[in-house]
Amino acid sequence: MGQFFKLADLGAIAPELELILWGMGILIADLIIKDKKKLGIVAIVGLFVSGIFLFRLNGVEATAYGGLLVIDQFANFFKLIFLVAATLAIAISMKYLDIERENHGEYYALILFATMGMMFMAGAVDLVTMYISLETMAIATYVLVGFLRSSQRSNEASLKYFLLGAFSSGILLYGMSLLYGISGSTRFIDIAEALSRRPLNDPISLMAMITLSAGMFFKIAAVPFHQWTPDAYEGAPTSITAYMSVAVKAASFAMMVRVFMVAIYPMRPHWVAIMAAVSVMTMTVGNIAAITQSNIKRLLAYSSISHAGYVLIGLIAGNQTGLIAVAIYLLIYTFTNLGAWAVVVALKRRDVIGEHIDEMSGLFFKNPVAAILMLIFLLSLAGIPPTAGFIGKFYLFASAIETGHNTLAVIAVLNAAISIYFYLRIVVAMFMREPNEKTELTYSPALLTVLAVAFIVTMFIGIYPDPFISMARLAIPAGF
Amino acid sequence: MDFINSNILTIVTFTPALGALLLLFFPRSRAKTARNFALIISILAFLFSLHLVAHFDSNASGFQYRTDRAWIPSFGIGYQLGIDGISLFLVLLTTLLTPLAILASTRIRDRVKEYFLFMLLLETGVVGVFCSLDLFLFYVFWEVMLVPMYFLIGVWGGERRIYAAMKFVLYTMAGSVLMLVAIIALYFLNGKATGAYTFSYELILAAIHGGKLVLEPATERFLFLAFFVAFAIKVPLFPFHTWLPDAHVEAPTAGSVLLAGVLLKMGTYGMLRFSLPLFPNMSHLFAPFITLLAVVGIIYGALVAMVQPDMKKLVAYSSVSHMGFIVLGIFSFTPQGVEGAIFQMLSHGVSTGALFLLVGVIYERRHTRLIEEFGGLAHRMPLYAAFFLIVTLSSIGLPGMNGFVGEFLVLLGTFGVNKPRGVVAAAGVILSAVYMLWMFQRVIWGEITNEKNRTLTDLVSYEKAMLIPLLFLIFWMGIYSNHFLRPMDASVARLLSQTGKREIQYAVAPALQP
């Protein structure tokens, strides 16, 4: 264990520490600065500074705080995803919040706090750290979901999300307490050791594994724990929906990889079976429910549910290919999905909800660039080459086939084929229907930048994925 | 010269894509310039592809004009291109039909720039499919080509265009995603057996035929079926054909030309390139069943074509029938049958392409395709009638024209191995004469019964320009068929040696065999 607190450990958490301080700074500055958009820019600068600290930790392999946290390439890879997601989310928020007349400094501070929580989640190798960082992220997100104070929908979404989130955290804690009871330690490696000494069918271990998994499945909105998602995603401010759908999901997956691949790895035969069933249900229910939606936010919410189902395949495979697939898929999904949400955000104008699929009708004639970008993002979500989404799906399917999960792979690809139907429905509206007077976009330079970045990365990874694959490979060394 | 030879396929494949990229920057108001530009680009691609014929070595059985670079090395994926006698003329057919289709789109008025952009992207996708020697690359091109076709049907199509476009995409996707699973499975099976993880078609093929990669029968069956269903939907083989009439009827003329002319050939090409040599045992095992479906398709397509009131739908169903011949020829595993099938692929591309162009000509004048609306067109459009006659006869398979050679060789190959199938298929030839001539009679001959047809004008210059090359080919392929068959010989012989051909001894060498 060694000395619990060392000054050098502060360096290990410099990126997170910087975000806390910066977020507090924004809260103070909020009292002075009247133009809240400036605070958004300040927050983006804060994220960049955090990125610089993160960059300095590149290649460092260390544990900090007596084994509560680790610094490794895996954590760094995911931390980068969170910083990127937060930056892009803030960039699409500034104009949007003005339109909603809810532009407050707390919004940006909360995003920084949530991001900080996620970054700790990626490095947590101890139940306590994991839980605290998870709750840090979750509480900040609950508030953000309900940020449109005057909107009943937003308040309802926040409350639902909060109640179900608290409930699932309870279940998660229950599993954690059982694990502590079994092993007498909160550290993942000790837990793994204790579990491996018990028989595989030990009822207490099973109970711990099941409750822990249920809590985790709630966080990634896997079926049958997905009920909160469409409501929360629909009610939340669109920019927060975008942020949640990529960052919260990526953080939860980072945590899941550590928990399932380290802490309860000895129980793998059991959890693989559960996870395979959950994955199939998640993909199928997500896709089939998405087909019937006519609200874009709900449609993309169900689409994001199905994507969580795909990502689970990587964990089920559980080998290096599978975990690389998880990492690369989440990276790609961050850019692609934020790009798609950015277009939805642009549809929002004062007093117009801008969420019905019809409101995209003829977008191509009024605004060809936005329509073409949206097309690229949708093709990427559907997994059609030469976009990044195809590379991600390809990796996931490959990992399933490599490890002999052939039936799962077949179900997954058929789901991918089904998903094309509802993504193309948006394309049909944009390109093949006559425009109506509602189809106008609200742009800001920041939003355009987000669109451009998302587009470039989506196409680049699609055509030349090798640098990103190498990056993910570094994050996940063989025998993770 | 070496530099050109090793890059020519890249040039041919990506010239249209580059053109499409440049089209993006054209101002929307300059519609005519955009069209001319697209035409020039596609002609350029055609001229480049002529290099392929000019320097093709007909005696070599392997792949030529090879390009081989690493693309995604971490997964053993290469950028590998190459063509042999099987794909050579399919590439040319694509590069020839695209400019003709662009000519046929002269009267497109709506969103002209995007229309030609998708047209050029489609060409890149299709040529890429015919040239790819890496399974991953092949799949990428196979999918890439879906998107432009989806838009061509969905934006510029007829009344039910959205339905037809969606159906087209979903059918194709349902088949091709399973192929993706099979491709990945093949990659890992090969990697585990040989230690070399690669998507290279040639390496995997070599492993299979070198005995290094031995597939369990159950595995081979799954892989074969996954590939085969993807191809069968594309062909389309009965009973996977239901998307085709919808797509054809709703697509704009140029879309139909390319769809029938080259897109369908991707399916039969896939069978030749992948199904047969990679899974020879299952090919033989399933051949009786597949040829049965092919024969049913031949007769069914012909019978349904006969009763169609819509000319385009008639031609669409005739395609189902003609494509049945191709599948029949492929799964006869005889040199005659396979060469006949490849020849028929080209010949169907030319004849059906021409037929769709001809239907498009009167559709643009009358905005209807119903046979009953016409009659006596020969009075007003003599040149059109003459062209129509030639194409009709070629489609029926009149000796001296292209259609005859392919069908004859296919039947010859089939008779030797399965007489009943051959007999029934031959009946399909007769039926094709019935529906084609009957349509011709009702549309062209007789008196003008509909007053609207009295003011029709004959072919104008751009219409002549798009039809004459095809008419020329109809005769060239019919008379000098050896020009086209000879380059196939070595590759087909190699293909059959990999598949395990059925030897049939003919007392008299078939007259058409070189």
PDB file of C-alpha atoms in Angstrom, chain B residues 352-437:
ATOM      1  CA  THR B 352     -31.153  -4.745 -72.094  1.00  0.00           C
ATOM      2  CA  GLY B 353     -29.263  -1.486 -71.724  1.00  0.00           C
ATOM      3  CA  ALA B 354     -30.369  -0.621 -75.249  1.00  0.00           C
ATOM      4  CA  LEU B 355     -33.939  -1.707 -74.539  1.00  0.00           C
ATOM      5  CA  PHE B 356     -34.184   0.543 -71.501  1.00  0.00           C
ATOM      6  CA  LEU B 357     -32.728   3.409 -73.505  1.00  0.00           C
ATOM      7  CA  LEU B 358     -35.346   2.819 -76.195  1.00  0.00           C
ATOM      8  CA  VAL B 359     -38.175   2.711 -73.682  1.00  0.00           C
ATOM      9  CA  GLY B 360     -36.753   5.898 -72.180  1.00  0.00           C
ATOM     10  CA  VAL B 361     -36.872   7.608 -75.556  1.00  0.00           C
ATOM     11  CA  ILE B 362     -40.624   7.265 -75.927  1.00  0.00           C
ATOM     12  CA  TYR B 363     -41.231   7.783 -72.234  1.00  0.00           C
ATOM     13  CA  GLU B 364     -39.625  11.200 -72.473  1.00  0.00           C
ATOM     14  CA  ARG B 365     -41.938  12.039 -75.355  1.00  0.00           C
ATOM     15  CA  ARG B 366     -45.169  10.667 -73.955  1.00  0.00           C
ATOM     16  CA  HIS B 367     -44.572  10.252 -70.196  1.00  0.00           C
ATOM     17  CA  THR B 368     -46.095   6.834 -70.254  1.00  0.00           C
ATOM     18  CA  ARG B 369     -44.714   3.391 -70.750  1.00  0.00           C
ATOM     19  CA  LEU B 370     -47.943   1.491 -71.152  1.00  0.00           C
ATOM     20  CA  ILE B 371     -47.890  -0.651 -74.243  1.00  0.00           C
ATOM     21  CA  GLU B 372     -51.560   0.071 -75.004  1.00  0.00           C
ATOM     22  CA  GLU B 373     -50.823   3.787 -75.290  1.00  0.00           C
ATOM     23  CA  PHE B 374     -48.677   3.152 -78.339  1.00  0.00           C
ATOM     24  CA  GLY B 375     -49.042   1.459 -81.702  1.00  0.00           C
ATOM     25  CA  GLY B 376     -47.937   2.324 -85.190  1.00  0.00           C
ATOM     26  CA  LEU B 377     -44.835   4.165 -84.064  1.00  0.00           C
ATOM     27  CA  ALA B 378     -43.104   3.003 -87.256  1.00  0.00           C
ATOM     28  CA  HIS B 379     -45.096   5.621 -89.166  1.00  0.00           C
ATOM     29  CA  ARG B 380     -43.785   8.505 -87.178  1.00  0.00           C
ATOM     30  CA  MET B 381     -40.423   7.177 -85.995  1.00  0.00           C
ATOM     31  CA  PRO B 382     -38.936   4.948 -88.691  1.00  0.00           C
ATOM     32  CA  LEU B 383     -35.388   5.063 -87.406  1.00  0.00           C
ATOM     33  CA  TYR B 384     -36.568   4.336 -83.906  1.00  0.00           C
ATOM     34  CA  ALA B 385     -38.538   1.372 -85.203  1.00  0.00           C
ATOM     35  CA  ALA B 386     -35.483   0.022 -86.989  1.00  0.00           C
ATOM     36  CA  PHE B 387     -33.313   0.335 -83.904  1.00  0.00           C
ATOM     37  CA  PHE B 388     -35.997  -1.223 -81.768  1.00  0.00           C
ATOM     38  CA  LEU B 389     -36.255  -4.144 -84.158  1.00  0.00           C
ATOM     39  CA  ILE B 390     -32.545  -4.848 -84.046  1.00  0.00           C
ATOM     40  CA  VAL B 391     -32.461  -4.742 -80.262  1.00  0.00           C
ATOM     41  CA  THR B 392     -35.560  -6.916 -79.990  1.00  0.00           C
ATOM     42  CA  LEU B 393     -34.072  -9.531 -82.250  1.00  0.00           C
ATOM     43  CA  SER B 394     -30.816  -9.430 -80.357  1.00  0.00           C
ATOM     44  CA  SER B 395     -32.648  -9.931 -77.099  1.00  0.00           C
ATOM     45  CA  ILE B 396     -34.490 -12.919 -78.510  1.00  0.00           C
ATOM     46  CA  GLY B 397     -31.214 -14.437 -79.560  1.00  0.00           C
ATOM     47  CA  LEU B 398     -31.266 -14.316 -83.336  1.00  0.00           C
ATOM     48  CA  PRO B 399     -28.101 -15.877 -84.809  1.00  0.00           C
ATOM     49  CA  GLY B 400     -25.642 -13.300 -85.988  1.00  0.00           C
ATOM     50  CA  MET B 401     -26.391 -11.120 -83.029  1.00  0.00           C
ATOM     51  CA  ASN B 402     -25.002 -11.103 -79.531  1.00  0.00           C
ATOM     52  CA  GLY B 403     -27.873 -12.793 -77.700  1.00  0.00           C
ATOM     53  CA  PHE B 404     -27.569 -15.986 -79.649  1.00  0.00           C
ATOM     54  CA  VAL B 405     -23.969 -16.763 -78.776  1.00  0.00           C
ATOM     55  CA  GLY B 406     -24.393 -16.608 -75.032  1.00  0.00           C
ATOM     56  CA  GLU B 407     -27.614 -18.545 -74.869  1.00  0.00           C
ATOM     57  CA  PHE B 408     -26.352 -21.145 -77.280  1.00  0.00           C
ATOM     58  CA  LEU B 409     -23.186 -21.772 -75.290  1.00  0.00           C
ATOM     59  CA  VAL B 410     -25.101 -21.929 -72.039  1.00  0.00           C
ATOM     60  CA  LEU B 411     -27.533 -24.442 -73.447  1.00  0.00           C
ATOM     61  CA  LEU B 412     -24.688 -26.416 -74.962  1.00  0.00           C
ATOM     62  CA  GLY B 413     -22.943 -26.599 -71.617  1.00  0.00           C
ATOM     63  CA  THR B 414     -26.124 -27.502 -69.805  1.00  0.00           C
ATOM     64  CA  PHE B 415     -27.290 -30.202 -72.215  1.00  0.00           C
ATOM     65  CA  GLY B 416     -24.137 -32.158 -71.607  1.00  0.00           C
ATOM     66  CA  VAL B 417     -24.668 -32.385 -67.881  1.00  0.00           C
ATOM     67  CA  ASN B 418     -28.403 -32.124 -67.378  1.00  0.00           C
ATOM     68  CA  LYS B 419     -30.660 -32.639 -70.361  1.00  0.00           C
ATOM     69  CA  PRO B 420     -34.023 -31.903 -68.742  1.00  0.00           C
ATOM     70  CA  ARG B 421     -32.811 -28.518 -67.484  1.00  0.00           C
ATOM     71  CA  GLY B 422     -31.447 -27.763 -70.916  1.00  0.00           C
ATOM     72  CA  VAL B 423     -34.715 -28.621 -72.610  1.00  0.00           C
ATOM     73  CA  VAL B 424     -36.794 -26.475 -70.295  1.00  0.00           C
ATOM     74  CA  ALA B 425     -34.370 -23.576 -70.554  1.00  0.00           C
ATOM     75  CA  ALA B 426     -34.513 -23.798 -74.321  1.00  0.00           C
ATOM     76  CA  ALA B 427     -38.257 -23.359 -74.046  1.00  0.00           C
ATOM     77  CA  GLY B 428     -37.458 -20.068 -72.303  1.00  0.00           C
ATOM     78  CA  VAL B 429     -35.780 -18.902 -75.503  1.00  0.00           C
ATOM     79  CA  ILE B 430     -39.020 -19.488 -77.373  1.00  0.00           C
ATOM     80  CA  LEU B 431     -41.026 -17.663 -74.747  1.00  0.00           C
ATOM     81  CA  SER B 432     -38.679 -14.705 -74.979  1.00  0.00           C
ATOM     82  CA  ALA B 433     -39.461 -14.499 -78.686  1.00  0.00           C
ATOM     83  CA  VAL B 434     -43.144 -14.447 -77.797  1.00  0.00           C
ATOM     84  CA  TYR B 435     -43.119 -11.598 -75.309  1.00  0.00           C
ATOM     85  CA  MET B 436     -40.544  -9.482 -77.125  1.00  0.00           C
ATOM     86  CA  LEU B 437     -42.102  -9.758 -80.563  1.00  0.00           C
TER      87      LEU B 437
END
